[in-house]
Short mmCIF file of C-alpha atoms and ligand atoms in Angstrom, two decimals:
data_model
loop_
_atom_site.label_atom_id
_atom_site.label_comp_id
_atom_site.label_asym_id
_atom_site.label_seq_id
_atom_site.Cartn_x
_atom_site.Cartn_y
_atom_site.Cartn_z
CA UNK O 1 -7.60 11.02 19.91
CA UNK O 2 -10.23 8.39 19.10
CA UNK O 3 -8.74 4.97 18.49
CA UNK O 4 -10.51 2.06 16.96
CA UNK O 5 -9.03 -1.48 17.39
CA UNK O 6 -9.39 -3.87 14.35
CA UNK O 7 -9.06 -7.24 15.91
CA UNK O 8 -7.73 -9.43 13.21
CA UNK O 9 -9.04 -12.88 12.87
CA UNK O 10 -7.47 -13.62 9.49
CA UNK O 11 -9.87 -11.94 7.03
CA UNK O 12 -8.60 -10.77 3.60
CA UNK O 13 -10.14 -7.26 3.96
CA UNK O 14 -8.61 -6.19 7.26
CA UNK O 15 -6.41 -3.43 5.96
CA UNK O 16 -9.36 -2.24 4.04
CA UNK O 17 -11.51 -1.96 7.20
CA UNK O 18 -8.80 0.12 8.86
CA UNK O 19 -8.63 2.37 5.86
CA UNK O 20 -12.36 2.80 5.69
CA UNK O 21 -12.49 3.73 9.42
CA UNK O 22 -9.78 6.33 8.87
CA UNK O 23 -11.59 7.69 5.91
CA UNK O 24 -14.32 8.48 8.45
CA UNK O 25 -11.74 10.45 10.45
CA UNK O 26 -11.19 7.96 13.27
CA UNK O 27 -7.70 6.49 13.79
CA UNK O 28 -7.75 2.67 13.45
CA UNK O 29 -5.06 0.06 14.25
CA UNK O 30 -4.86 -3.60 13.41
CA UNK O 31 -3.76 -6.15 15.98
CA UNK O 32 -3.77 -9.94 15.39
CA UNK O 33 -6.19 -11.55 17.87
CA UNK O 34 -3.53 -13.62 19.48
CA UNK O 35 -1.09 -10.70 20.06
CA UNK O 36 -3.31 -8.60 22.47
CA UNK O 37 -5.12 -9.43 25.71
CA UNK O 38 -8.35 -8.09 27.16
CA UNK O 39 -6.45 -6.13 29.79
CA UNK O 40 -4.28 -4.43 27.24
CA UNK O 41 -7.35 -3.51 25.16
CA UNK O 42 -9.03 -2.10 28.35
CA UNK O 43 -5.87 -0.04 29.16
CA UNK O 44 -5.39 1.29 25.70
CA UNK O 45 -8.49 3.40 25.85
CA UNK O 46 -10.14 2.29 22.58
CA UNK O 47 -13.38 3.97 21.56
CA UNK O 48 -14.51 0.85 19.67
CA UNK O 49 -13.42 -2.58 18.48
CA UNK O 50 -14.14 -4.21 15.15
CA UNK O 51 -13.87 -8.03 14.88
CA UNK O 52 -12.75 -8.79 11.37
CA UNK O 53 -13.85 -11.60 9.06
CA UNK O 54 -11.73 -14.80 8.66
CA UNK O 55 -11.71 -17.98 6.70
CA UNK O 56 -12.65 -20.23 9.57
CA UNK O 57 -15.85 -21.76 11.03
CA UNK O 58 -16.28 -20.93 14.73
CA UNK O 59 -16.75 -24.64 15.71
CA UNK O 60 -13.43 -25.69 14.05
CA UNK O 61 -10.89 -26.71 16.73
CA UNK O 62 -8.27 -24.51 15.06
CA UNK O 63 -10.41 -21.46 14.46
CA UNK O 64 -9.23 -18.22 16.14
CA UNK O 65 -11.14 -17.36 19.31
CA UNK O 66 -10.99 -14.55 21.88
CA UNK O 67 -11.78 -14.27 25.58
CA UNK O 68 -15.48 -13.59 26.26
CA UNK O 69 -14.38 -11.16 28.90
CA UNK O 70 -14.08 -8.66 26.08
CA UNK O 71 -17.93 -8.53 25.85
CA UNK O 72 -18.20 -6.86 29.25
CA UNK O 73 -15.51 -4.22 29.31
CA UNK O 74 -17.98 -1.64 28.06
CA UNK O 75 -16.21 -0.87 24.78
CA UNK O 76 -18.63 -0.99 21.72
CA UNK O 77 -17.97 -3.89 19.34
CA UNK O 78 -18.88 -4.54 15.70
CA UNK O 79 -18.34 -8.00 14.38
CA UNK O 80 -18.05 -8.43 10.55
CA UNK O 81 -18.67 -11.85 8.88
CA UNK O 82 -16.60 -14.37 10.91
CA UNK O 83 -16.55 -11.68 13.61
CA UNK O 84 -20.35 -11.61 13.61
CA UNK O 85 -20.54 -15.34 14.07
CA UNK O 86 -17.77 -15.34 16.72
CA UNK O 87 -19.69 -12.69 18.72
CA UNK O 88 -22.72 -15.04 18.48
CA UNK O 89 -20.75 -18.03 19.69
CA UNK O 90 -19.03 -16.17 22.47
CA UNK O 91 -22.33 -14.78 23.80
CA UNK O 92 -24.10 -18.04 23.71
CA UNK O 93 -26.03 -18.04 20.39
CA UNK O 94 -25.93 -20.74 17.57
CA UNK O 95 -24.07 -20.68 14.36
CA UNK O 96 -24.80 -23.28 11.70
CA UNK O 97 -23.40 -24.32 8.37
CA UNK O 98 -25.71 -23.46 5.42
CA UNK O 99 -24.12 -26.14 3.22
CA UNK O 100 -25.56 -25.59 -0.17
CA UNK O 101 -27.10 -22.18 0.41
CA UNK O 102 -23.92 -20.08 0.89
CA UNK O 103 -24.29 -16.49 -0.09
CA UNK O 104 -21.58 -14.96 -2.23
CA UNK O 105 -21.56 -11.56 -3.94
CA UNK O 106 -24.02 -8.72 -4.01
CA UNK O 107 -27.00 -9.65 -1.85
CA UNK O 108 -30.08 -7.58 -1.02
CA UNK O 109 -30.40 -7.01 2.71
CA UNK O 110 -33.44 -5.84 4.52
CA UNK O 111 -32.74 -3.74 7.61
CA UNK O 112 -34.78 -2.53 10.54
CA UNK O 113 -34.76 1.00 11.98
CA UNK O 114 -31.59 1.08 14.14
CA UNK O 115 -28.75 3.32 15.14
CA UNK O 116 -26.43 1.24 12.94
CA UNK O 117 -28.70 1.64 9.85
CA UNK O 118 -29.35 5.44 10.04
CA UNK O 119 -29.70 6.92 6.54
CA UNK O 120 -29.61 3.37 5.05
CA UNK O 121 -32.75 2.42 3.01
CA UNK O 122 -34.87 -0.53 4.21
CA UNK O 123 -33.47 -2.60 1.35
CA UNK O 124 -30.06 -2.25 -0.29
CA UNK O 125 -27.19 -4.26 -1.56
CA UNK O 126 -24.38 -5.51 0.62
CA UNK O 127 -21.41 -7.76 -0.22
CA UNK O 128 -21.62 -11.26 1.35
CA UNK O 129 -19.26 -14.15 1.39
CA UNK O 130 -20.29 -16.92 3.86
CA UNK O 131 -21.40 -20.43 4.30
CA UNK O 132 -22.04 -20.44 8.08
CA UNK O 133 -24.83 -18.31 9.47
CA UNK O 134 -26.33 -17.21 12.83
CA UNK O 135 -29.34 -19.43 13.38
CA UNK O 136 -30.08 -18.16 16.87
CA UNK O 137 -29.01 -14.85 18.35
CA UNK O 138 -27.61 -14.86 21.91
CA UNK O 139 -29.76 -13.83 24.79
CA UNK O 140 -30.00 -10.08 25.09
CA UNK O 141 -29.49 -9.65 21.28
CA UNK O 142 -32.09 -9.19 18.64
CA UNK O 143 -31.85 -9.70 14.88
CA UNK O 144 -32.02 -6.41 12.96
CA UNK O 145 -31.45 -7.52 9.31
CA UNK O 146 -32.27 -10.43 7.09
CA UNK O 147 -31.72 -11.67 3.52
CA UNK O 148 -33.69 -14.31 1.55
CA UNK O 149 -31.22 -16.97 2.69
CA UNK O 150 -29.90 -15.55 5.92
CA UNK O 151 -32.26 -15.24 8.93
CA UNK O 152 -29.90 -13.00 10.88
CA UNK O 153 -27.78 -10.73 8.60
CA UNK O 154 -27.25 -8.42 11.50
CA UNK O 155 -27.87 -8.38 15.22
CA UNK O 156 -27.42 -6.02 18.16
CA UNK O 157 -27.39 -5.73 21.97
CA UNK O 158 -28.02 -2.05 22.26
CA UNK O 159 -27.36 -1.90 25.95
CA UNK O 160 -23.96 -3.43 25.64
CA UNK O 161 -23.28 -1.57 22.40
CA UNK O 162 -22.37 -4.83 20.62
CA UNK O 163 -23.32 -5.28 16.93
CA UNK O 164 -22.68 -7.95 14.30
CA UNK O 165 -23.20 -7.93 10.56
CA UNK O 166 -22.84 -11.02 8.23
CA UNK O 167 -21.92 -8.78 5.30
CA UNK O 168 -18.83 -6.72 4.54
CA UNK O 169 -19.45 -2.98 4.76
CA UNK O 170 -15.78 -2.19 3.95
CA UNK O 171 -15.90 -3.28 0.32
CA UNK O 172 -17.10 -0.92 -2.34
CA UNK O 173 -19.75 -3.27 -3.62
CA UNK O 174 -21.66 -2.64 -0.49
CA UNK O 175 -23.93 0.28 -1.41
CA UNK O 176 -24.24 1.83 2.04
CA UNK O 177 -21.08 0.33 3.74
CA UNK O 178 -19.54 3.69 4.33
CA UNK O 179 -22.75 4.88 6.08
CA UNK O 180 -22.79 1.80 8.22
CA UNK O 181 -19.28 2.30 9.41
CA UNK O 182 -19.95 5.96 9.94
CA UNK O 183 -22.97 5.02 12.14
CA UNK O 184 -20.99 2.52 14.16
CA UNK O 185 -18.26 5.14 14.82
CA UNK O 186 -20.35 8.15 15.50
CA UNK O 187 -23.77 6.80 16.72
CA UNK O 188 -22.39 3.89 18.75
CA UNK O 189 -18.69 4.73 19.69
CA UNK O 190 -19.31 8.51 19.89
CA UNK O 191 -16.20 9.27 17.98
CA UNK O 192 -15.30 12.93 17.55
CA UNK O 193 -13.70 12.66 14.05
CA UNK O 194 -10.27 14.02 15.16
CA UNK O 195 -8.06 12.00 12.65
CA UNK O 196 -7.04 14.16 9.71
CA UNK O 197 -3.92 14.55 7.67
CA UNK O 198 -3.50 18.30 8.29
CA UNK O 199 -3.58 17.62 12.06
CA UNK O 200 -1.28 14.73 11.73
CA UNK O 201 1.24 16.76 9.77
CA UNK O 202 1.21 19.70 12.20
CA UNK O 203 1.46 17.45 15.24
CA UNK O 204 4.26 15.48 13.70
CA UNK O 205 6.20 18.60 12.87
CA UNK O 206 5.72 20.01 16.41
CA UNK O 207 6.72 16.60 17.90
CA UNK O 208 9.89 16.30 15.94
CA UNK O 209 10.83 19.96 16.55
CA UNK O 210 11.05 19.07 20.27
CA UNK O 211 12.25 15.47 20.06
CA UNK O 212 14.94 15.99 17.48
CA UNK O 213 16.13 19.40 18.61
CA UNK O 214 19.92 19.81 18.02
CA UNK O 215 20.09 16.30 16.68
CA UNK O 216 21.96 15.26 13.54
CA UNK O 217 19.58 13.36 11.29
CA UNK O 218 20.35 11.40 8.20
CA UNK O 219 17.80 10.17 5.55
CA UNK O 220 18.27 8.01 2.46
CA UNK O 221 16.14 9.76 -0.16
CA UNK O 222 15.15 7.66 -3.25
CA UNK O 223 12.74 10.05 -4.85
CA UNK O 224 9.90 7.60 -4.09
CA UNK O 225 6.79 8.79 -2.31
CA UNK O 226 7.45 7.42 1.17
CA UNK O 227 11.12 8.61 1.56
CA UNK O 228 10.30 11.96 0.00
CA UNK O 229 7.34 12.65 2.37
CA UNK O 230 9.37 11.52 5.43
CA UNK O 231 12.29 13.74 4.45
CA UNK O 232 10.19 16.85 3.83
CA UNK O 233 8.22 16.42 7.09
CA UNK O 234 11.48 16.16 9.09
CA UNK O 235 13.01 19.13 7.24
CA UNK O 236 9.96 21.21 8.19
CA UNK O 237 10.67 20.20 11.80
CA UNK O 238 14.51 20.50 11.99
CA UNK O 239 15.62 22.25 8.87
CA UNK O 240 19.41 21.94 8.16
CA UNK O 241 19.95 19.37 10.91
CA UNK O 242 18.56 16.94 8.37
CA UNK O 243 20.93 15.63 5.72
CA UNK O 244 19.49 13.60 2.76
CA UNK O 245 21.70 11.34 0.69
CA UNK O 246 20.29 10.52 -2.76
CA UNK O 247 22.26 7.78 -4.52
CA UNK O 248 21.87 8.03 -8.32
CA UNK O 249 22.75 4.57 -9.40
CA UNK O 250 22.16 5.39 -13.09
CA UNK O 251 19.20 3.11 -13.25
CA UNK O 252 16.60 5.78 -12.90
CA UNK O 253 14.07 6.85 -15.44
CA UNK O 254 14.64 9.74 -17.87
CA UNK O 255 15.65 12.96 -16.06
CA UNK O 256 14.59 11.43 -12.72
CA UNK O 257 17.79 12.21 -10.85
CA UNK O 258 17.68 15.90 -12.01
CA UNK O 259 14.05 16.20 -11.00
CA UNK O 260 14.73 14.81 -7.48
CA UNK O 261 17.61 17.29 -7.10
CA UNK O 262 15.62 20.23 -8.42
CA UNK O 263 12.79 19.53 -6.07
CA UNK O 264 14.51 18.93 -2.84
CA UNK O 265 17.58 21.00 -3.23
CA UNK O 266 16.26 24.09 -5.03
CA UNK O 267 12.51 24.10 -4.25
CA UNK O 268 12.67 22.92 -0.64
CA UNK O 269 16.26 24.17 0.03
CA UNK O 270 17.12 20.91 1.77
CA UNK O 271 20.55 19.73 2.59
CA UNK O 272 20.82 17.17 -0.11
CA UNK O 273 23.88 15.18 -1.20
CA UNK O 274 23.49 13.64 -4.63
CA UNK O 275 25.96 10.87 -5.19
CA UNK O 276 26.54 10.13 -8.81
CA UNK O 277 27.49 6.61 -8.77
CA UNK O 278 26.28 5.45 -12.09
CA UNK O 279 29.65 4.12 -13.33
CA UNK O 280 30.30 2.37 -10.14
CA UNK O 281 27.06 0.41 -10.30
CA UNK O 282 27.43 -0.34 -14.02
CA UNK O 283 30.96 -1.73 -13.68
CA UNK O 284 29.71 -4.03 -10.87
CA UNK O 285 26.81 -5.02 -13.05
CA UNK O 286 28.80 -5.66 -16.28
CA UNK O 287 27.87 -9.02 -17.98
CA UNK O 288 25.52 -9.93 -15.22
CA UNK O 289 22.32 -11.49 -16.71
CA UNK O 290 20.69 -13.27 -13.72
CA UNK O 291 18.04 -11.01 -12.27
CA UNK O 292 18.43 -11.99 -8.66
CA UNK O 293 22.17 -11.47 -8.91
CA UNK O 294 21.58 -8.02 -10.39
CA UNK O 295 19.30 -7.20 -7.36
CA UNK O 296 21.86 -8.46 -4.92
CA UNK O 297 24.70 -6.39 -6.48
CA UNK O 298 22.65 -3.27 -6.50
CA UNK O 299 21.51 -3.74 -2.92
CA UNK O 300 24.97 -4.23 -1.68
CA UNK O 301 26.52 -1.42 -3.71
CA UNK O 302 23.89 0.93 -2.48
CA UNK O 303 24.79 0.17 1.03
CA UNK O 304 28.50 0.59 0.35
CA UNK O 305 27.90 3.98 -1.33
CA UNK O 306 25.70 5.14 1.46
CA UNK O 307 28.08 4.01 4.06
CA UNK O 308 30.92 5.98 2.50
CA UNK O 309 28.77 9.14 2.45
CA UNK O 310 27.70 8.59 6.04
CA UNK O 311 31.29 8.28 7.16
CA UNK O 312 31.95 11.64 5.70
CA UNK O 313 29.16 13.14 7.82
CA UNK O 314 30.44 11.33 10.94
CA UNK O 315 28.31 10.16 13.84
CA UNK O 316 24.56 10.78 13.24
CA UNK O 317 22.00 10.62 16.04
CA UNK O 318 18.94 9.65 14.09
CA UNK O 319 18.46 7.55 10.91
CA UNK O 320 15.11 8.27 9.16
CA UNK O 321 13.17 5.46 7.41
CA UNK O 322 10.09 5.80 5.23
CA UNK O 323 8.37 2.76 6.73
CA UNK O 324 4.60 2.85 6.31
CA UNK O 325 1.74 1.03 8.00
CA UNK O 326 1.35 -1.87 5.65
CA UNK O 327 5.04 -2.72 6.10
CA UNK O 328 4.47 -2.72 9.87
CA UNK O 329 1.40 -4.97 9.52
CA UNK O 330 3.13 -7.31 7.08
CA UNK O 331 6.33 -7.64 9.17
CA UNK O 332 4.16 -9.01 12.07
CA UNK O 333 2.93 -11.88 9.96
CA UNK O 334 4.40 -15.18 8.69
CA UNK O 335 6.47 -15.54 5.59
CA UNK O 336 4.82 -15.78 2.23
CA UNK O 337 6.93 -17.45 -0.41
CA UNK O 338 9.66 -15.19 -1.77
CA UNK O 339 9.10 -14.74 -5.51
CA UNK O 340 11.95 -12.23 -5.83
CA UNK O 341 13.98 -10.28 -3.38
CA UNK O 342 13.10 -6.68 -2.79
CA UNK O 343 15.57 -3.91 -2.54
CA UNK O 344 14.47 -1.35 -0.05
CA UNK O 345 17.55 -0.18 1.83
CA UNK O 346 16.91 -2.78 4.58
CA UNK O 347 20.56 -3.19 5.27
CA UNK O 348 21.33 0.40 6.06
CA UNK O 349 20.98 0.37 9.83
CA UNK O 350 23.78 -2.27 10.09
CA UNK O 351 26.39 0.03 8.51
CA UNK O 352 25.56 3.46 9.85
CA UNK O 353 26.82 4.81 13.07
CA UNK O 354 23.63 6.17 14.69
CA UNK O 355 21.61 6.13 18.04
CA UNK O 356 18.03 5.68 16.94
CA UNK O 357 15.69 5.12 14.02
CA UNK O 358 12.76 7.45 13.36
CA UNK O 359 9.83 6.27 11.23
CA UNK O 360 7.53 9.25 10.87
CA UNK O 361 5.02 7.51 8.66
CA UNK O 362 4.75 4.07 10.31
CA UNK O 363 1.13 4.79 11.28
CA UNK O 364 -0.03 5.82 7.76
CA UNK O 365 -1.47 4.00 4.82
CA UNK O 366 -0.25 4.92 1.34
CA UNK O 367 -3.13 7.26 0.58
CA UNK O 368 -2.56 9.06 3.82
CA UNK O 369 1.13 9.41 3.09
CA UNK O 370 0.14 11.09 -0.16
CA UNK O 371 -2.34 13.36 1.58
CA UNK O 372 0.58 14.39 4.02
CA UNK O 373 2.85 14.96 0.95
CA UNK O 374 0.36 17.38 -0.60
CA UNK O 375 -0.14 19.02 2.80
CA UNK O 376 3.62 19.60 2.90
CA UNK O 377 3.64 21.13 -0.59
CA UNK O 378 5.44 18.31 -2.47
CA UNK O 379 4.51 18.58 -6.15
CA UNK O 380 1.42 16.50 -7.14
CA UNK O 381 3.40 14.49 -9.80
CA UNK O 382 5.85 13.26 -7.15
CA UNK O 383 3.17 12.50 -4.62
CA UNK O 384 1.21 10.46 -7.19
CA UNK O 385 4.26 8.94 -8.85
CA UNK O 386 3.69 5.35 -9.93
CA UNK O 387 5.69 2.71 -8.07
CA UNK O 388 9.26 2.25 -9.22
CA UNK O 389 11.43 -0.67 -8.06
CA UNK O 390 14.49 0.05 -6.05
CA UNK O 391 16.82 -1.66 -8.56
CA UNK O 392 15.14 0.45 -11.17
CA UNK O 393 15.73 -0.11 -14.88
CA UNK O 394 18.07 -3.04 -14.05
CA UNK O 395 14.94 -5.12 -13.80
CA UNK O 396 13.56 -3.71 -17.05
CA UNK O 397 16.49 -4.50 -19.14
CA UNK O 398 16.47 -8.28 -19.69
CA UNK O 399 19.97 -9.72 -19.82
CA UNK O 400 23.14 -7.86 -19.32
CA UNK O 401 23.10 -4.04 -18.76
CA UNK O 402 24.95 -1.49 -20.90
CA UNK O 403 24.79 2.25 -21.10
CA UNK O 404 23.24 1.94 -24.62
CA UNK O 405 20.52 -0.48 -23.53
CA UNK O 406 19.62 1.73 -20.57
CA UNK O 407 19.39 4.82 -22.84
CA UNK O 408 17.05 2.85 -25.19
CA UNK O 409 14.70 1.66 -22.37
CA UNK O 410 14.70 5.12 -20.84
CA UNK O 411 13.70 6.74 -24.09
CA UNK O 412 11.04 4.21 -24.88
CA UNK O 413 9.64 4.44 -21.43
CA UNK O 414 9.53 8.29 -21.57
CA UNK O 415 7.58 8.10 -24.92
CA UNK O 416 5.11 5.53 -23.55
CA UNK O 417 4.52 7.65 -20.39
CA UNK O 418 4.07 10.75 -22.43
CA UNK O 419 1.49 9.11 -24.68
CA UNK O 420 -0.47 7.75 -21.62
CA UNK O 421 -0.48 11.28 -20.29
CA UNK O 422 -1.53 12.73 -23.69
CA UNK O 423 -4.42 10.31 -23.77
CA UNK O 424 -5.43 11.31 -20.13
CA UNK O 425 -4.99 7.67 -18.97
CA UNK O 426 -2.70 8.16 -16.00
CA UNK O 427 -5.49 7.61 -13.59
CA UNK O 428 -6.86 4.60 -15.39
CA UNK O 429 -3.75 2.50 -14.92
CA UNK O 430 -1.66 2.02 -11.84
CA UNK O 431 1.64 1.29 -13.26
CA UNK O 432 2.99 1.48 -16.89
CA UNK O 433 6.41 1.30 -18.30
CA UNK O 434 8.68 -0.06 -21.10
CA UNK O 435 10.86 -3.13 -20.96
CA UNK O 436 13.87 -3.87 -23.12
CA UNK O 437 13.77 -7.62 -23.95
CA UNK O 438 16.89 -9.31 -25.08
CA UNK O 439 15.19 -10.52 -28.36
CA UNK O 440 16.28 -8.93 -31.62
CA UNK O 441 14.18 -9.32 -34.71
CA UNK O 442 14.15 -8.40 -38.32
CA UNK O 443 12.62 -5.13 -39.41
CA UNK O 444 12.42 -2.93 -42.48
CA UNK O 445 13.11 0.73 -42.49
CA UNK O 446 13.44 2.94 -45.59
CA UNK O 447 13.83 -0.23 -47.83
CA UNK O 448 16.61 -1.51 -45.65
CA UNK O 449 16.73 -4.59 -43.47
CA UNK O 450 17.21 -3.81 -39.75
CA UNK O 451 17.88 -6.04 -36.95
CA UNK O 452 16.86 -4.32 -33.70
CA UNK O 453 15.61 -4.95 -30.15
CA UNK O 454 12.03 -5.75 -29.23
CA UNK O 455 10.54 -3.36 -26.64
CA UNK O 456 7.61 -4.59 -24.53
CA UNK O 457 5.15 -2.09 -23.05
CA UNK O 458 3.46 -3.12 -19.75
CA UNK O 459 0.53 -1.43 -18.04
CA UNK O 460 -1.46 -2.85 -15.16
CA UNK O 461 -4.63 -2.11 -13.09
CA UNK O 462 -4.42 -3.23 -9.53
CA UNK O 463 -5.49 -2.38 -5.96
CA UNK O 464 -2.53 -3.78 -4.14
CA UNK O 465 0.07 -4.99 -6.70
CA UNK O 466 -0.34 -8.62 -5.24
CA UNK O 467 -2.69 -9.36 -8.19
CA UNK O 468 -3.00 -7.26 -11.28
CA UNK O 469 -4.81 -7.21 -14.58
CA UNK O 470 -3.35 -5.80 -17.79
CA UNK O 471 -4.86 -2.42 -18.67
CA UNK O 472 -6.95 -2.30 -21.75
CA UNK O 473 -5.19 0.62 -23.30
CA UNK O 474 -7.03 1.74 -26.58
CA UNK O 475 -5.29 0.51 -29.68
CA UNK O 476 -4.79 4.02 -31.05
CA UNK O 477 -2.81 5.04 -28.05
CA UNK O 478 -0.66 1.88 -28.28
CA UNK O 479 -0.25 2.57 -31.97
CA UNK O 480 0.92 6.09 -31.43
CA UNK O 481 3.38 4.91 -28.70
CA UNK O 482 4.73 2.14 -30.90
CA UNK O 483 5.03 4.48 -33.92
CA UNK O 484 6.94 7.00 -31.95
CA UNK O 485 9.21 4.53 -30.22
CA UNK O 486 10.30 2.79 -33.46
CA UNK O 487 10.78 6.26 -35.15
CA UNK O 488 12.40 8.16 -32.30
CA UNK O 489 14.46 5.52 -30.37
CA UNK O 490 17.45 4.15 -32.14
CA UNK O 491 17.88 0.31 -32.32
CA UNK O 492 14.23 -0.81 -31.98
CA UNK O 493 12.52 -2.70 -34.69
CA UNK O 494 9.47 -4.04 -32.86
CA UNK O 495 7.09 -3.11 -30.01
CA UNK O 496 4.80 -5.53 -28.34
CA UNK O 497 2.14 -5.05 -25.56
CA UNK O 498 2.14 -7.47 -22.62
CA UNK O 499 -1.42 -8.91 -22.06
CA UNK O 500 -0.65 -11.17 -19.12
CA UNK O 501 -2.32 -10.74 -15.69
CA UNK O 502 -0.57 -11.33 -12.29
CA UNK O 503 -0.72 -14.23 -11.57
CA UNK O 504 0.53 -16.03 -13.61
CA UNK O 505 2.96 -13.30 -14.60
CA UNK O 506 4.46 -10.63 -12.22
CA UNK O 507 4.20 -6.99 -12.90
CA UNK O 508 7.93 -6.54 -13.66
CA UNK O 509 9.60 -8.68 -16.33
CA UNK O 510 13.08 -9.00 -14.85
P1 XMP T 1 6.05 -7.77 -9.06
O1 XMP T 1 6.99 -7.71 -10.32
O2 XMP T 1 6.58 -8.50 -7.97
O3 XMP T 1 5.83 -6.27 -8.59
O4 XMP T 1 4.70 -8.23 -9.51
C1 XMP T 1 4.86 -5.79 -7.73
C2 XMP T 1 5.21 -4.33 -7.44
O5 XMP T 1 6.37 -4.14 -6.74
C3 XMP T 1 7.34 -3.37 -7.51
N1 XMP T 1 8.65 -3.88 -7.21
C4 XMP T 1 9.46 -3.31 -6.37
N2 XMP T 1 9.30 -2.28 -5.47
N3 XMP T 1 11.50 -2.68 -4.61
C5 XMP T 1 10.36 -1.96 -4.60
O6 XMP T 1 10.27 -1.04 -3.80
C6 XMP T 1 11.70 -3.77 -5.51
O7 XMP T 1 12.82 -4.28 -5.54
C7 XMP T 1 10.63 -4.06 -6.34
N4 XMP T 1 10.52 -5.03 -7.31
C8 XMP T 1 9.28 -4.88 -7.85
C9 XMP T 1 6.85 -3.44 -8.93
O8 XMP T 1 7.23 -2.31 -9.76
C10 XMP T 1 5.37 -3.48 -8.78
O9 XMP T 1 4.80 -2.26 -8.48
#
């Protein structure tokens, strides 16, 4: 299989580069520049290397550098932005600071006829974000693109198959970015295009059929995309040797527990144990108002319930986890500030008696996981399910939790989701839900005074959930949802729409 190395110098688009390469059917993996050596790269048999961008200047003492030996191992290289400047520096060219003529945004680039620019017009728009620029290309290189302010927007050494571009082909604002990456992969690296999700799925099933033959395998199924795809994949490989445990903590959305059971137990005939632990969770959560405390209680109780079920099954050989590639990349990096703790069954391995962990999706990005899910026949609605936090509705009921409040938020949420679907807006917004605030206000219904809860509706558009903008849902859709919620859900006298972005707010209210 072709493998492309994305050598990470700290740029913000590195995951995007890997995804774009994979979209072109070549497998790409990201490694921090200081966690891999030239010898390791040589031995790994990469078909090509991409040097990423990064926030630094090559002459800064602390800027990330790499051994120049990489330039002579015969593997094609493409440097992007900082990567382009670093290649220049490493090969003996000159990089200078442009001071007041930095280029940012969509810039017209004029390109020469070259393997890298096949099927790209002589002039087109690429996305730029730089202050430093290459003022003299290294010996053996020639400049192959320019902009009004940048004398060397791209360069190449065809003999050594080394290329550099000052712009970012991976972002969608670059009109012919896809073509450029395709050209590097197929004209320069001679990739064969052998990375596809149907092949991945078939290979994984075959692999686990052999590797996990006669082993007892256990999976914590949440009904989320990752654990569902991991479970079905393994079920195809080992059938009834896989047992899935689904803990229904009573904090799921309307009918969700039944839907999960119907799909996995009835449609896929999987060995599924549904644990109805609603009362157990609610009694632990009684009178708890502090969100972090709620999360902690739910996380711990989840592990206790799972532990009890696992004990009934006895010793298992393999524990399955739905880890995906962004989790793997993130866990290799330093700590960002913790805004709130995340509940994602991280404590399970410590309480289960097992020999090994299998993570069948650890090489895949989310969109690839979804493609595998569809390949496996998992229903579209589940594969494209919007994210839902592990602690579920506990973070969407502000203040203490009661059965009544959970019912109210569940019904309001179901109506809001239904109206978004009726308006055909499911694809326009990445996450949308209802929150039960702990504010009660005066209302009037049928000439009588009411004093009911305020429900907040939240909908966001985002690429990565790290930042988000509130979705501009048309007023008539909001009006219909509000009207239905106040009419159909008991105890609500007011509906508001959250128009805050992240930051400063987060997506969930808590
Ligand atoms: P925030 O509220 O931090 O949410 O802006 C960002 C995204 O993460 C989801 N979220 C969670 N997902 N376990 C999860 O798997 C959790 O504990 C959790 N808390 C928040 C949230 O729904 C949004 O998509």
